[in-house]
Structure formats: C-alpha cells, structure tokens
Tab-separated table of C-alpha atoms in Angstrom:
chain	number	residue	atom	x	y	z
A	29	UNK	CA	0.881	18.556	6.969
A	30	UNK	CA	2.707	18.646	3.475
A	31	UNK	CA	0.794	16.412	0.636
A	32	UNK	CA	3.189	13.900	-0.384
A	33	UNK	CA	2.488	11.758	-3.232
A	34	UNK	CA	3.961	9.058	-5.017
A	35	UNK	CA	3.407	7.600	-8.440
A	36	UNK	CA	3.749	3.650	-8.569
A	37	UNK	CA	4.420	1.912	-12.498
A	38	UNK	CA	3.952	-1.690	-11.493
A	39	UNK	CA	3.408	-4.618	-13.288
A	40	UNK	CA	1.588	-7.245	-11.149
A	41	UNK	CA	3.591	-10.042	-12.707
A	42	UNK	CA	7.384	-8.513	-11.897
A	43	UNK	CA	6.919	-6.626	-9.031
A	44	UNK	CA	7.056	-8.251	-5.348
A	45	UNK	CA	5.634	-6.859	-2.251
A	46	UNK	CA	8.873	-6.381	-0.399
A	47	UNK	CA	10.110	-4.382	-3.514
A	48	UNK	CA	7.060	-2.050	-3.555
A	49	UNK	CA	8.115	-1.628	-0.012
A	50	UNK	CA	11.891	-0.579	-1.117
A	51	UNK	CA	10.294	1.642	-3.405
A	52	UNK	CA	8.064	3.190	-0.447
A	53	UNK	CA	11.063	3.491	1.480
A	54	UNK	CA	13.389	4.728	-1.208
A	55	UNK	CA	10.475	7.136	-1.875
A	56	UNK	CA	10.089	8.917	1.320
A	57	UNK	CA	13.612	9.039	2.307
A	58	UNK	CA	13.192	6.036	5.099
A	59	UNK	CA	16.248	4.181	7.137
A	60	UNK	CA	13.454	0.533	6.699
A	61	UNK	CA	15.426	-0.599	9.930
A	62	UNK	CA	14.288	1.816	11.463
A	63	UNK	CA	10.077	2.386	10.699
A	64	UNK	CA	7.523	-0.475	10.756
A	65	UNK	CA	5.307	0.281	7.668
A	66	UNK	CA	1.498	-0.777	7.304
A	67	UNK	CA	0.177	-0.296	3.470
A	68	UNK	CA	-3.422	0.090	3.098
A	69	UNK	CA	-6.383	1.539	0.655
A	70	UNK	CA	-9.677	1.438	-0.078
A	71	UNK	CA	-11.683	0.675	-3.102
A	72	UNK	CA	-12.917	3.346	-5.513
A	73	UNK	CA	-15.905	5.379	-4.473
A	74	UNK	CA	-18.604	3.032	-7.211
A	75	UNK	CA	-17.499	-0.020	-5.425
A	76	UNK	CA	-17.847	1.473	-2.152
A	77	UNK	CA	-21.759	2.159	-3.316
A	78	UNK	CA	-22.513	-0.970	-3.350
A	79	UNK	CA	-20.864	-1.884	0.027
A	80	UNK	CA	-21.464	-1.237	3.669
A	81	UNK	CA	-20.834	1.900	5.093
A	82	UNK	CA	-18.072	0.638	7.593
A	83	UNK	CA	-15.969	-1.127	4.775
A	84	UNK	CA	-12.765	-1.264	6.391
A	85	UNK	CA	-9.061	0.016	4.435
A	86	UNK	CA	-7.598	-3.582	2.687
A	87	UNK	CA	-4.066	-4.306	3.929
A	88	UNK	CA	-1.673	-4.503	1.790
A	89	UNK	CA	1.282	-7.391	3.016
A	90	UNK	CA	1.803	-9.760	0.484
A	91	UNK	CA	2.553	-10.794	-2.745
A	92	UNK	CA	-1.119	-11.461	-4.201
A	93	UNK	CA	-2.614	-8.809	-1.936
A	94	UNK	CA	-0.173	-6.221	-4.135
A	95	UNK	CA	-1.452	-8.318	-7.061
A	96	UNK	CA	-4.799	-7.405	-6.927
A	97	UNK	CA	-3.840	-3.940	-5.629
A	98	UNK	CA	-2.461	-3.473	-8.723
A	99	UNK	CA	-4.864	-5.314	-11.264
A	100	UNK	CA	-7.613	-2.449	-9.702
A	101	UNK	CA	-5.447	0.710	-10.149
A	102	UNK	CA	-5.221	0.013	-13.848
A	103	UNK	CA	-8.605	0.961	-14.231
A	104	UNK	CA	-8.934	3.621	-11.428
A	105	UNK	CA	-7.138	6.131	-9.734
A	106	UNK	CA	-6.426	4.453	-6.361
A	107	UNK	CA	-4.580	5.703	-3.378
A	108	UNK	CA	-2.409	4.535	-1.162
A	109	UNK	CA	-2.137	5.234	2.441
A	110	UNK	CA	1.489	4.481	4.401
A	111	UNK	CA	1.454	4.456	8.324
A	112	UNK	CA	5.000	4.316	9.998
A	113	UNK	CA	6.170	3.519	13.161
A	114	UNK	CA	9.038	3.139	14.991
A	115	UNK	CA	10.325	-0.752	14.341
A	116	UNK	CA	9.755	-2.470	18.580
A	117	UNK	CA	9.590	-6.490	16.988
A	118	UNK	CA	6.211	-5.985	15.979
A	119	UNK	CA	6.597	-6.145	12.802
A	120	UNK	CA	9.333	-7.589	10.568
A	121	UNK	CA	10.721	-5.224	8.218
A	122	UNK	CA	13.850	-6.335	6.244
A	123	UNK	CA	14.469	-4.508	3.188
C-alpha cells in the first residue's frame, strides 16, 4: 500500500469538524456520498508512557474533539488515521 499523507494548518478556533472532513475528502479524491469516514489517533509516544498498554485510538467526531485534536498537534507531530467505508445509513455523512 502507497503512503499517503496529508498536512492539516488548522486553527482550533475557525475550523469545524465537518470542514476538516471536506478537507479529508477533498484531500483523497472522495465522492463523501459515497464513503462513511471514521477519524481517529493516538497520543504521542511520552503520553502513552504513562498510560496503559491497551490505550485505545481517540475518535475524532466533533467539534471540541477536533479542538483538542488540534491544541495537541501544535506541540507534537501527531497522526491521523482515516478508515472508509462504503456509506449503508450507518453513519451520516453530509458534506
């Protein structure tokens, strides 16, 4: 599988989740009618020290969520990861 990366500039005080996901879409070429999208990632490796070894990925899927998303990756590299799938009702995606 290709590496495909993205570089995000957001400000946590303009941007909105459902335009980061636009962006993801916009991004990586995406019909967003067509792909349910989940948003996750997981804290930087000196935080994860001091945590459990089964710390789970944090969702991202709302405004504040994105927020604090963010707030972190101005001080550390952070990345993203992006799971599609096709769009059955279980999720609402309406970019």
């Amino acid at each position: 599988m290709d590496d495909v990366g993205l570089e995000f500039l957001l400000d946590s005080k303009k941007n909105k989740y459902d335009n980061f996901l636009s962006m993801v879409f916009e991004d990586y070429n995406m019909i967003s009618e067509m792909k349910a999208v989940k948003i996750a990632y997981m804290f930087p490796k000196y935080i994860l020290k001091q945590m459990p070894r089964n710390t789970f990925l944090i969702f991202l899927s709302n405004d504040r969520q994105l927020a604090n998303f963010i707030k972190l990756s101005k001080t550390d590299v952070i990345y993203i990861y992006v799971s599609l799938s096709e769009n059955h009702g279980y999720h609402d995606v309406n970019i």
